[in-house]
Short mmCIF file of C-alpha atoms in Angstrom, two decimals:
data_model
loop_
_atom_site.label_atom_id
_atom_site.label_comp_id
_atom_site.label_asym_id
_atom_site.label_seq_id
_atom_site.Cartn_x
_atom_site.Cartn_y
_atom_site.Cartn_z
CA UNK A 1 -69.33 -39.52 9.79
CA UNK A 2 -69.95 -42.31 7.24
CA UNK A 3 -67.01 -44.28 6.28
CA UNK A 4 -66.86 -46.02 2.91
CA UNK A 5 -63.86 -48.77 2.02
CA UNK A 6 -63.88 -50.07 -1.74
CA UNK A 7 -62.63 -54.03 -1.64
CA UNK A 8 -61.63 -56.01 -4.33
CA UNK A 9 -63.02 -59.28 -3.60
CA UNK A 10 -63.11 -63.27 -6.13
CA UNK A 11 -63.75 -66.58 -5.72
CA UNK A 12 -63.48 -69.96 -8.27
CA UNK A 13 -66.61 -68.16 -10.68
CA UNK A 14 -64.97 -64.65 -10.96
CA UNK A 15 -61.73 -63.04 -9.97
CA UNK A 16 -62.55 -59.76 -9.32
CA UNK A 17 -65.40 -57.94 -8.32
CA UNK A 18 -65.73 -54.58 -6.07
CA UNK A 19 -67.71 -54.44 -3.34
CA UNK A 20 -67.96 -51.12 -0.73
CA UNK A 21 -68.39 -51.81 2.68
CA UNK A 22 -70.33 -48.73 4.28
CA UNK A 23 -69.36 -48.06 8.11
CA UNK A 24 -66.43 -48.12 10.40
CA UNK A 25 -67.26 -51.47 11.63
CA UNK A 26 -67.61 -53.36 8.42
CA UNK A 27 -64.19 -52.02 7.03
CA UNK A 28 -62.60 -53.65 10.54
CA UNK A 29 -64.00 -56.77 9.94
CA UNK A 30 -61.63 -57.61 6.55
CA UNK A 31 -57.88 -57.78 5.56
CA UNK A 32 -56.37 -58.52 2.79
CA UNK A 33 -55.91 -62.22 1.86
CA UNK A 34 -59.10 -63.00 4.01
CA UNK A 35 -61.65 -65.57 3.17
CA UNK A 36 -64.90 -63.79 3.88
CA UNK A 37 -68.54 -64.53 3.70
CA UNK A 38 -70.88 -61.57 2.31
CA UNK A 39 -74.54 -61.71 3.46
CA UNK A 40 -77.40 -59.73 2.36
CA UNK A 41 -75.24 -57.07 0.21
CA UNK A 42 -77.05 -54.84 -2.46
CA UNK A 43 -75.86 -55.39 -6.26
CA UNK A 44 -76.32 -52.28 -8.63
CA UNK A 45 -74.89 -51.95 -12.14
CA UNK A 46 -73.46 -48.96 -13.64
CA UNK A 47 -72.57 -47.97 -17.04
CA UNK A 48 -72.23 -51.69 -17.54
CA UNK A 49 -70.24 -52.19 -14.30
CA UNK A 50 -71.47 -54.24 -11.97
CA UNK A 51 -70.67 -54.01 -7.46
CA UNK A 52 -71.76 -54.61 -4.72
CA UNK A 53 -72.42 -52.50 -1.73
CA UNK A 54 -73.01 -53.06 1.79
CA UNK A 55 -76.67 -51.87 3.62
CA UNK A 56 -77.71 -52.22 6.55
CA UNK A 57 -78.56 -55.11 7.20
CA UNK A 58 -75.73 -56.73 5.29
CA UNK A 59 -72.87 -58.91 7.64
CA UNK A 60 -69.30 -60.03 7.18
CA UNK A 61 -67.85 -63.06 8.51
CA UNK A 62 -64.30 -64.27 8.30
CA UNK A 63 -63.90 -67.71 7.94
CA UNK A 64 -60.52 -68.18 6.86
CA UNK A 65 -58.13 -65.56 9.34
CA UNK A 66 -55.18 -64.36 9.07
CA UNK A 67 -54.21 -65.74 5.40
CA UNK A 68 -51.62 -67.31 5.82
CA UNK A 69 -53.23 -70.63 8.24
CA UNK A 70 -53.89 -71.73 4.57
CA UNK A 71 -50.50 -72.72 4.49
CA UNK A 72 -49.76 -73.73 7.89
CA UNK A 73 -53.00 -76.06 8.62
CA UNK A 74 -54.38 -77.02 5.23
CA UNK A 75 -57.50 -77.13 3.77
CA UNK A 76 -58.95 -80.35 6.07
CA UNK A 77 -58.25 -78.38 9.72
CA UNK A 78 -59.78 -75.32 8.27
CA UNK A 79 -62.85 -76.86 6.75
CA UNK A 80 -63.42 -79.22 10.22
CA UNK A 81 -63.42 -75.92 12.56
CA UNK A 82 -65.50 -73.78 10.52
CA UNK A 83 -69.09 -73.63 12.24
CA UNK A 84 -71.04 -73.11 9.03
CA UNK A 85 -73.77 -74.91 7.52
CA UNK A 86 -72.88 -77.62 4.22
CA UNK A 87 -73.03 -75.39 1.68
CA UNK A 88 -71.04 -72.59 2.81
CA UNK A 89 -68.55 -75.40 3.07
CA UNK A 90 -68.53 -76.77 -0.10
CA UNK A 91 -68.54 -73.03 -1.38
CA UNK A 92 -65.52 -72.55 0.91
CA UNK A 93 -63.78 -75.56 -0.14
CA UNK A 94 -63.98 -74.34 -3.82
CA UNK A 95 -62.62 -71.00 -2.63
CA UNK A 96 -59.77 -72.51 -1.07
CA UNK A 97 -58.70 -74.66 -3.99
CA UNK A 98 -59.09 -71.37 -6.42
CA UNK A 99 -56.60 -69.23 -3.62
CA UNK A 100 -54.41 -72.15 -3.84
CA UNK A 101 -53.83 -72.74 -7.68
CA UNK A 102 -54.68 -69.38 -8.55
CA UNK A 103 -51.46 -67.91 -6.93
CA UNK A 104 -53.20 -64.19 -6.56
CA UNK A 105 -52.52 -63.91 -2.87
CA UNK A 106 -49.64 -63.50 -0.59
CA UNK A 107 -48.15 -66.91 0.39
CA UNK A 108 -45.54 -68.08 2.89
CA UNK A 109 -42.08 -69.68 2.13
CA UNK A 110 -40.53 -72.71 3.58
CA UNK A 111 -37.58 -70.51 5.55
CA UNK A 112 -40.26 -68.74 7.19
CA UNK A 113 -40.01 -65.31 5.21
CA UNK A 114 -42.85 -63.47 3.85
CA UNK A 115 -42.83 -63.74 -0.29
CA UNK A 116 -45.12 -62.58 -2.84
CA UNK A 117 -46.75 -64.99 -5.97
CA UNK A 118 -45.49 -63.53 -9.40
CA UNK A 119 -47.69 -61.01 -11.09
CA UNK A 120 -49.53 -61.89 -13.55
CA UNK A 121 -49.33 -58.68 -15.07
CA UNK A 122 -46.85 -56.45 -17.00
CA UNK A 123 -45.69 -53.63 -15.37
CA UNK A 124 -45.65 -50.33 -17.46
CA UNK A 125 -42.43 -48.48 -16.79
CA UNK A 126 -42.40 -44.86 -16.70
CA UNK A 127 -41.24 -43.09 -19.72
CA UNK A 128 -39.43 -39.57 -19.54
CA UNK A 129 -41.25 -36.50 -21.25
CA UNK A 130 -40.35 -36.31 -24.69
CA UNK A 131 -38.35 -33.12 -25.65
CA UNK A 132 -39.72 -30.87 -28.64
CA UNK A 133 -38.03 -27.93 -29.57
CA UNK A 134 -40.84 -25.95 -31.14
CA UNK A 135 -44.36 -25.62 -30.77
CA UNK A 136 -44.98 -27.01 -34.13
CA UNK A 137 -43.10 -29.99 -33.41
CA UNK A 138 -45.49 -30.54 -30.54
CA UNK A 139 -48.60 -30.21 -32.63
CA UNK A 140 -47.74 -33.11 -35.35
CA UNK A 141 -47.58 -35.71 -32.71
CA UNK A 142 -49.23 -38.54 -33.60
CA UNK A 143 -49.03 -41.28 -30.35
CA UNK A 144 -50.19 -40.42 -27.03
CA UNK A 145 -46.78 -39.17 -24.82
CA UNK A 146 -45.82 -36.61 -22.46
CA UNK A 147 -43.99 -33.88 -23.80
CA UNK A 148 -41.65 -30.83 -22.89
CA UNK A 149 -41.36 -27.73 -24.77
CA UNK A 150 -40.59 -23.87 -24.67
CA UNK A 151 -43.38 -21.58 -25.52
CA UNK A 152 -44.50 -17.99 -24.56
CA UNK A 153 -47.88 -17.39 -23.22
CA UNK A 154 -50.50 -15.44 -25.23
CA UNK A 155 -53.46 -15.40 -23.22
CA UNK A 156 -55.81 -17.30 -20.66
CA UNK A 157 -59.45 -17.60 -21.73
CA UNK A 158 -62.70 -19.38 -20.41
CA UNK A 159 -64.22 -21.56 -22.98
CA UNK A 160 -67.72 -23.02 -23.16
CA UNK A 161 -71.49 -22.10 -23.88
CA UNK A 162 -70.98 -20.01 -20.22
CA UNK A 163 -69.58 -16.79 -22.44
CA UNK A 164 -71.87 -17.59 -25.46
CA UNK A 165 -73.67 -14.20 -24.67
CA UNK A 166 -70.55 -12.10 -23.83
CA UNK A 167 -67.02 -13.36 -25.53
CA UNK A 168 -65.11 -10.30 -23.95
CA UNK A 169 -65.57 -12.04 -20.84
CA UNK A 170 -63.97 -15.05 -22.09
CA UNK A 171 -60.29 -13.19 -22.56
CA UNK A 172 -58.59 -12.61 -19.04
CA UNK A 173 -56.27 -9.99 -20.63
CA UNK A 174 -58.53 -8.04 -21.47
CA UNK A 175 -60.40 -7.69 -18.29
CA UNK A 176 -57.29 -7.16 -15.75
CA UNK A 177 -57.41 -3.56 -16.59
CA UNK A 178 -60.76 -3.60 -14.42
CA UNK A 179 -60.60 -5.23 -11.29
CA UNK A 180 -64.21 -5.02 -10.30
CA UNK A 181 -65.66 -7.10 -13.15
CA UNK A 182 -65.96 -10.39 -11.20
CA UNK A 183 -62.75 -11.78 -12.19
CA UNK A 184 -62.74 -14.19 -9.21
CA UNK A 185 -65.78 -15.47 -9.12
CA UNK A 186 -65.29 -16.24 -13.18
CA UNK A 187 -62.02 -17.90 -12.86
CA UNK A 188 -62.34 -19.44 -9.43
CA UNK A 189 -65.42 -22.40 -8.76
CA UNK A 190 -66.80 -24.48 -6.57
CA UNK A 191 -65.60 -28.11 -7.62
CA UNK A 192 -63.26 -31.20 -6.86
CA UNK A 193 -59.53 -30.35 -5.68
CA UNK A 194 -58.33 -33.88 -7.05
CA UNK A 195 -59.99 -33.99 -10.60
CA UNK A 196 -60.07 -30.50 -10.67
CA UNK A 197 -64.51 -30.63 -11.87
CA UNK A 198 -66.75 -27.74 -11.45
CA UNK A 199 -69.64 -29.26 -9.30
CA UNK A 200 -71.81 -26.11 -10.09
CA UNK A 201 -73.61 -25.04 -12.66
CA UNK A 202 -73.63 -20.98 -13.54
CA UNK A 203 -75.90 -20.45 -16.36
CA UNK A 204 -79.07 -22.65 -17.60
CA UNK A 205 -77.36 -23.63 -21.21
CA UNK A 206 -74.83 -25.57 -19.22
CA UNK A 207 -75.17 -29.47 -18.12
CA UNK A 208 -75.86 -29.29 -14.19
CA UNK A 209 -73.72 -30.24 -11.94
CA UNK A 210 -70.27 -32.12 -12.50
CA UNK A 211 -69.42 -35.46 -12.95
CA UNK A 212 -70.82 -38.08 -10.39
CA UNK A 213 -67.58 -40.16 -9.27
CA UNK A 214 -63.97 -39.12 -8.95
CA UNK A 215 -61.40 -40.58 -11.17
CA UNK A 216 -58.43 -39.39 -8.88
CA UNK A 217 -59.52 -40.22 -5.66
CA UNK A 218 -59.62 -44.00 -4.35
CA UNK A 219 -62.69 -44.10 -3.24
CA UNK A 220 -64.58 -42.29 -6.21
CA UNK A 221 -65.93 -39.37 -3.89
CA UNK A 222 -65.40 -36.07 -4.61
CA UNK A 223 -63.26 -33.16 -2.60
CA UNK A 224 -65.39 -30.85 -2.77
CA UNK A 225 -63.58 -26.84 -2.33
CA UNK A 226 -62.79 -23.90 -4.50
CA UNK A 227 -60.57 -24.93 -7.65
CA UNK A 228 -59.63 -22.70 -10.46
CA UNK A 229 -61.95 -23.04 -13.23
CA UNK A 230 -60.46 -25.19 -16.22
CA UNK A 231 -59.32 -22.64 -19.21
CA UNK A 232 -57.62 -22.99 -22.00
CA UNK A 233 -54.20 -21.62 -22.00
CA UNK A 234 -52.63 -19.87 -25.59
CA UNK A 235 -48.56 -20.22 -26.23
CA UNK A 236 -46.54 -19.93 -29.07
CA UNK A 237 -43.32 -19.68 -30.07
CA UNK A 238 -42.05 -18.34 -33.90
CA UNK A 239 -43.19 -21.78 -35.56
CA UNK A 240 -47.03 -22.08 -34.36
CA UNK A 241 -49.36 -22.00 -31.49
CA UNK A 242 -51.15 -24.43 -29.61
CA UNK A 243 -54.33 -24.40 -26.75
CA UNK A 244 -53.72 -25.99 -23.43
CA UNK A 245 -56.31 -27.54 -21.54
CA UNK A 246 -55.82 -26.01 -17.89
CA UNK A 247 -57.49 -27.71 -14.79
CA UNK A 248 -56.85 -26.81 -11.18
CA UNK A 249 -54.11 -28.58 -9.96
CA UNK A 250 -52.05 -27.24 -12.90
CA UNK A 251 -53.34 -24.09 -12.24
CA UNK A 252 -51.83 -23.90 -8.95
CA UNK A 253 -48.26 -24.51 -10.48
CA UNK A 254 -48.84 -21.71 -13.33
CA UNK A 255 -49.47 -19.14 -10.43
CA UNK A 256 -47.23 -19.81 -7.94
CA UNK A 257 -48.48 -22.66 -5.94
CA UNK A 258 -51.29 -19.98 -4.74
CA UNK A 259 -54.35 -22.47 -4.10
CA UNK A 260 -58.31 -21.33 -5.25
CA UNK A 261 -59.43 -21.21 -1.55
CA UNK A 262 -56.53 -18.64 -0.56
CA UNK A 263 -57.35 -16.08 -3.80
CA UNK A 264 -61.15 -16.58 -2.22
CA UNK A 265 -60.55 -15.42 0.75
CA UNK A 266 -58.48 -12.89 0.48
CA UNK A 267 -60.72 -11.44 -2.43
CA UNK A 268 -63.69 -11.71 0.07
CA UNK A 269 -61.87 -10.00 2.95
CA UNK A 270 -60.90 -7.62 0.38
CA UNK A 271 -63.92 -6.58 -0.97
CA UNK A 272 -65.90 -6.22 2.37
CA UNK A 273 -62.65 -3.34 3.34
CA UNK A 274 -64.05 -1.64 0.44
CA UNK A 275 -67.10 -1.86 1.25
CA UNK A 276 -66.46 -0.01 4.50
CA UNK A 277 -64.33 2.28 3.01
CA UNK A 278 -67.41 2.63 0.52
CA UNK A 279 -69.47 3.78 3.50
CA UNK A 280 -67.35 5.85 5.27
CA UNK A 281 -66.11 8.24 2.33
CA UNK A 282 -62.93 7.88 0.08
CA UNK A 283 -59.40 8.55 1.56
CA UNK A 284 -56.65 10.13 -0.24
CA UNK A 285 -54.12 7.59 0.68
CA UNK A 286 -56.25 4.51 -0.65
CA UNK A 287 -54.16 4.15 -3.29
CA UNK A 288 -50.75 4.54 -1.29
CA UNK A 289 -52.42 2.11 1.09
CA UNK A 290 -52.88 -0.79 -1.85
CA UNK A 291 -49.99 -0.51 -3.37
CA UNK A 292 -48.00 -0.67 0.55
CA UNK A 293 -50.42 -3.69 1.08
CA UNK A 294 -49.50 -5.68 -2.04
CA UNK A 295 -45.50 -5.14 -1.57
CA UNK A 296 -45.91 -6.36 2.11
CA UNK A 297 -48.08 -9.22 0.63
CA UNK A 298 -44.92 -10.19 -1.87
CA UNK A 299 -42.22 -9.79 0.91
CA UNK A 300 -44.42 -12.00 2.87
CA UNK A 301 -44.38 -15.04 0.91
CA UNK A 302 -40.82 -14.30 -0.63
CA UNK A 303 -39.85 -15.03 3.47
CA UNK A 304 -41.58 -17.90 3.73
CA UNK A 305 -40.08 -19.85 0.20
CA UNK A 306 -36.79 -18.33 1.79
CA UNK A 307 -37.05 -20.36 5.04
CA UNK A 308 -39.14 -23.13 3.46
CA UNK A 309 -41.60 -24.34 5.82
CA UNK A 310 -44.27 -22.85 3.50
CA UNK A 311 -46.17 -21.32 6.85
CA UNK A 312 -45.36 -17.57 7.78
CA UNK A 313 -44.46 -17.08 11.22
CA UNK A 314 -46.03 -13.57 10.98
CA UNK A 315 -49.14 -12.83 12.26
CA UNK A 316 -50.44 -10.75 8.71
CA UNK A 317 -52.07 -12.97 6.59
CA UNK A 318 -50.68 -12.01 2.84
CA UNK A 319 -53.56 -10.44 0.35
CA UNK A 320 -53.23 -13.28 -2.10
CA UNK A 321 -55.66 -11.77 -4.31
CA UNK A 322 -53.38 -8.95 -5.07
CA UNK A 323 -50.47 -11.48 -5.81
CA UNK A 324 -52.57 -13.63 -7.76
CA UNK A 325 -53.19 -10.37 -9.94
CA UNK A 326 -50.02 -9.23 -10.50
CA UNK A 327 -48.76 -13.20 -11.63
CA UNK A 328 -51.61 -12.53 -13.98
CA UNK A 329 -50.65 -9.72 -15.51
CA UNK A 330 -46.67 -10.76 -15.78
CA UNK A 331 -47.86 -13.91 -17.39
CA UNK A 332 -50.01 -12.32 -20.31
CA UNK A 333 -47.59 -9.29 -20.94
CA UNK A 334 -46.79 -9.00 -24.57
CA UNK A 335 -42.57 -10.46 -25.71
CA UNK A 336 -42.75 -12.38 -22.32
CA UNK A 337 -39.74 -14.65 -22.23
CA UNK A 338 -40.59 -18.57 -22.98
CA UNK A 339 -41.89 -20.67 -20.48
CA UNK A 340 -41.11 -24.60 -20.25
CA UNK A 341 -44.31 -27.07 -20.33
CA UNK A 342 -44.72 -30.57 -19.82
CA UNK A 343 -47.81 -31.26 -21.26
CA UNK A 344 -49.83 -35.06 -21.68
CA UNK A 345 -50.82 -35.36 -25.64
CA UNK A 346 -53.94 -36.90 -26.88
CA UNK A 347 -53.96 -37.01 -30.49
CA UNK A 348 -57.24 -38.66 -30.75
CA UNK A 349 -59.35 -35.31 -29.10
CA UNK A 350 -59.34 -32.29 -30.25
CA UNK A 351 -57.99 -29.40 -29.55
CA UNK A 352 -60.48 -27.68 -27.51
CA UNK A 353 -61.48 -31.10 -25.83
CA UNK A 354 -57.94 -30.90 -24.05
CA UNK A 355 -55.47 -32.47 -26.63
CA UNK A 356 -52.77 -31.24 -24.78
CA UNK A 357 -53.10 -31.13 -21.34
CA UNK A 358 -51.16 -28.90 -18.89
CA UNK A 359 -48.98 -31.31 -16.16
CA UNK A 360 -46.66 -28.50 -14.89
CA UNK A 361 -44.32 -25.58 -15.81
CA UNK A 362 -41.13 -23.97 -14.94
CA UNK A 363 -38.98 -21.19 -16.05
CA UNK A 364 -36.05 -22.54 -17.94
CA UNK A 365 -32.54 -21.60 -16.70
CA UNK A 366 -30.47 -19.98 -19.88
CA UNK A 367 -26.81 -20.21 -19.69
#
């Protein structure tokens, strides 16, 4: 398995500038507050941001280890026992003067204790949600915030040029009356568990693939599994109504902490019992049988949030599938009671470019 580790590397000319390190062995060679000399490293530039990456033929050498010897034998005693040639030296004696003023590293202080040098940044402190108390009140924001509200859902449907051909398919109400009409394989993808991307493409008019790097992960590759397919998600409330942009992790939360890759496979084990049952002739208890199989299902994971480990100590698996159905239906009944959001506002998008975007939901206690 190939191992990648993003640095964050400067020196007197710049003070920041990434660099991965490709392989177990390179990553083991660095820590932070090191003086290291790069050899042979490849520099590529993308979307007018330029790195460097390690290949294979690239080396690391540490010339200045652990940090903090800057401090306890100076810049003379570290300069006389480095073997290098007179130009890494001068280079390192720059470096060492730049660590020294600059302040950006970890230093020691004279009763022995580790400190840290002041930041030379602000730090942004967390702000609470901001309340609304209607749905219109939430659509007149002007400034980027997070918000919390109480709205009702309306319906869930799948936007994009993938329905552009068939727009009943794009309404998940109306297609819960038949199960058989690929619901699953609609509303559940192929993509990246942490930034919640589809990574395949279904139909020609669509841009291939997803997006090459991973904003949420720290090392810009992609977790690749089956996600819930971002939708847009209608609520209202007597004042006005409002889209939400969906994407999988917020998914999750809206049915029941049920991940993708369990509604998967219980929908595949599911359909290949039918298809048996297909072969060997219709029972009269089939129905009986379902509806048995989806209460055991329920009582199932009701035992597990009751003892909460999260893990049933059962040996039948639960049919999420069928529970993932019937959250589906509760949630786009008609009069359903409100729901409370908290939702991330972008004024500056539109509405069907993910203006508001789902965070999480819970139902409201009323006293």
């Amino acid at each position: 398995m190939v191992i990648r580790t993003d640095i964050q590397v400067g020196d007197d000319t710049r003070p920041s500038f990434s660099v991965s390190l490709w392989g177990k062995r390179m990553a083991s060679l660095v820590s932070a507050g090191d003086i290291i000399l790069l050899q042979n490293v490849k520099i590529t530039a993308f979307a007018n941001v330029i790195e460097a990456k390690t290949v294979q033929f690239s080396s690391i050498l540490p010339l200045v280890h652990p940090f903090e010897s800057l401090f306890s034998k100076g810049m003379d005693h570290l300069l006389g026992s480095c073997r290098v040639g007179k130009t890494v030296k001068d280079k390192l004696k720059k470096v060492i003067e730049w660590v020294l003023k600059s302040g950006f590293v970890q230093h020691v202080g004279l009763n022995g204790h580790q400190t840290r040098a002041p930041r030379n940044w602000k730090l942004v402190e967390g702000q609470a949600p901001r309340k609304c108390c209607t749905v219109s009140e939430v659509s007149h924001l002007a400034s980027s915030c997070t918000t919390r509200f109480q709205a009702s859902v309306g319906e869930i449907f799948l936007p994009g040029p993938w329905y552009e051909f068939d727009m009943e398919r794009m309404f998940i109400s109306r297609r819960l009356v038949n199960q058989r009409d690929g619901l699953v394989e609609d509303m559940i993808c192929i993509g990246c568990q942490l930034c919640g991307s589809p990574l395949r493409s279904e139909s020609a008019s669509e841009e291939k693939g997803g997006p090459l790097y991973c904003e949420k992960s720290s090392n810009h590759l992609h977790s690749v599994g089956s996600i819930y397919r971002p939708f847009m998600l209608y609520v209202w409330d007597d004042s006005e109504y409002i889209f939400l942009a969906v994407t999988n992790r917020a998914s999750q939360i809206l049915f029941a902490d049920i991940a993708a890759e369990k509604v998967s496979q219980s929908y595949k084990i599911q359909k290949d019992r039918q298809n048996v049952d297909g072969h060997l002739g219709a029972h009269p208890c089939c129905a009986k049988a379902a509806v048995k199989e989806t209460l055991s299902s329920c009582s199932l994971l009701a035992d597990d949030h009751l003892e909460g480990n999260g893990n049933s100590n059962n040996n039948d698996e639960p049919n999420f599938y069928l529970v993932w159905l019937i959250l589906l239906k509760m949630l786009l009944q008609h009069k359903n009671s409100p729901l409370e959001f908290e939702v991330c506002v972008s004024p500056s998008k539109e509405m069907e470019d993910g203006r508001f975007k789902m965070i999480s939901v819970t139902m409201p206690c009323f006293y």
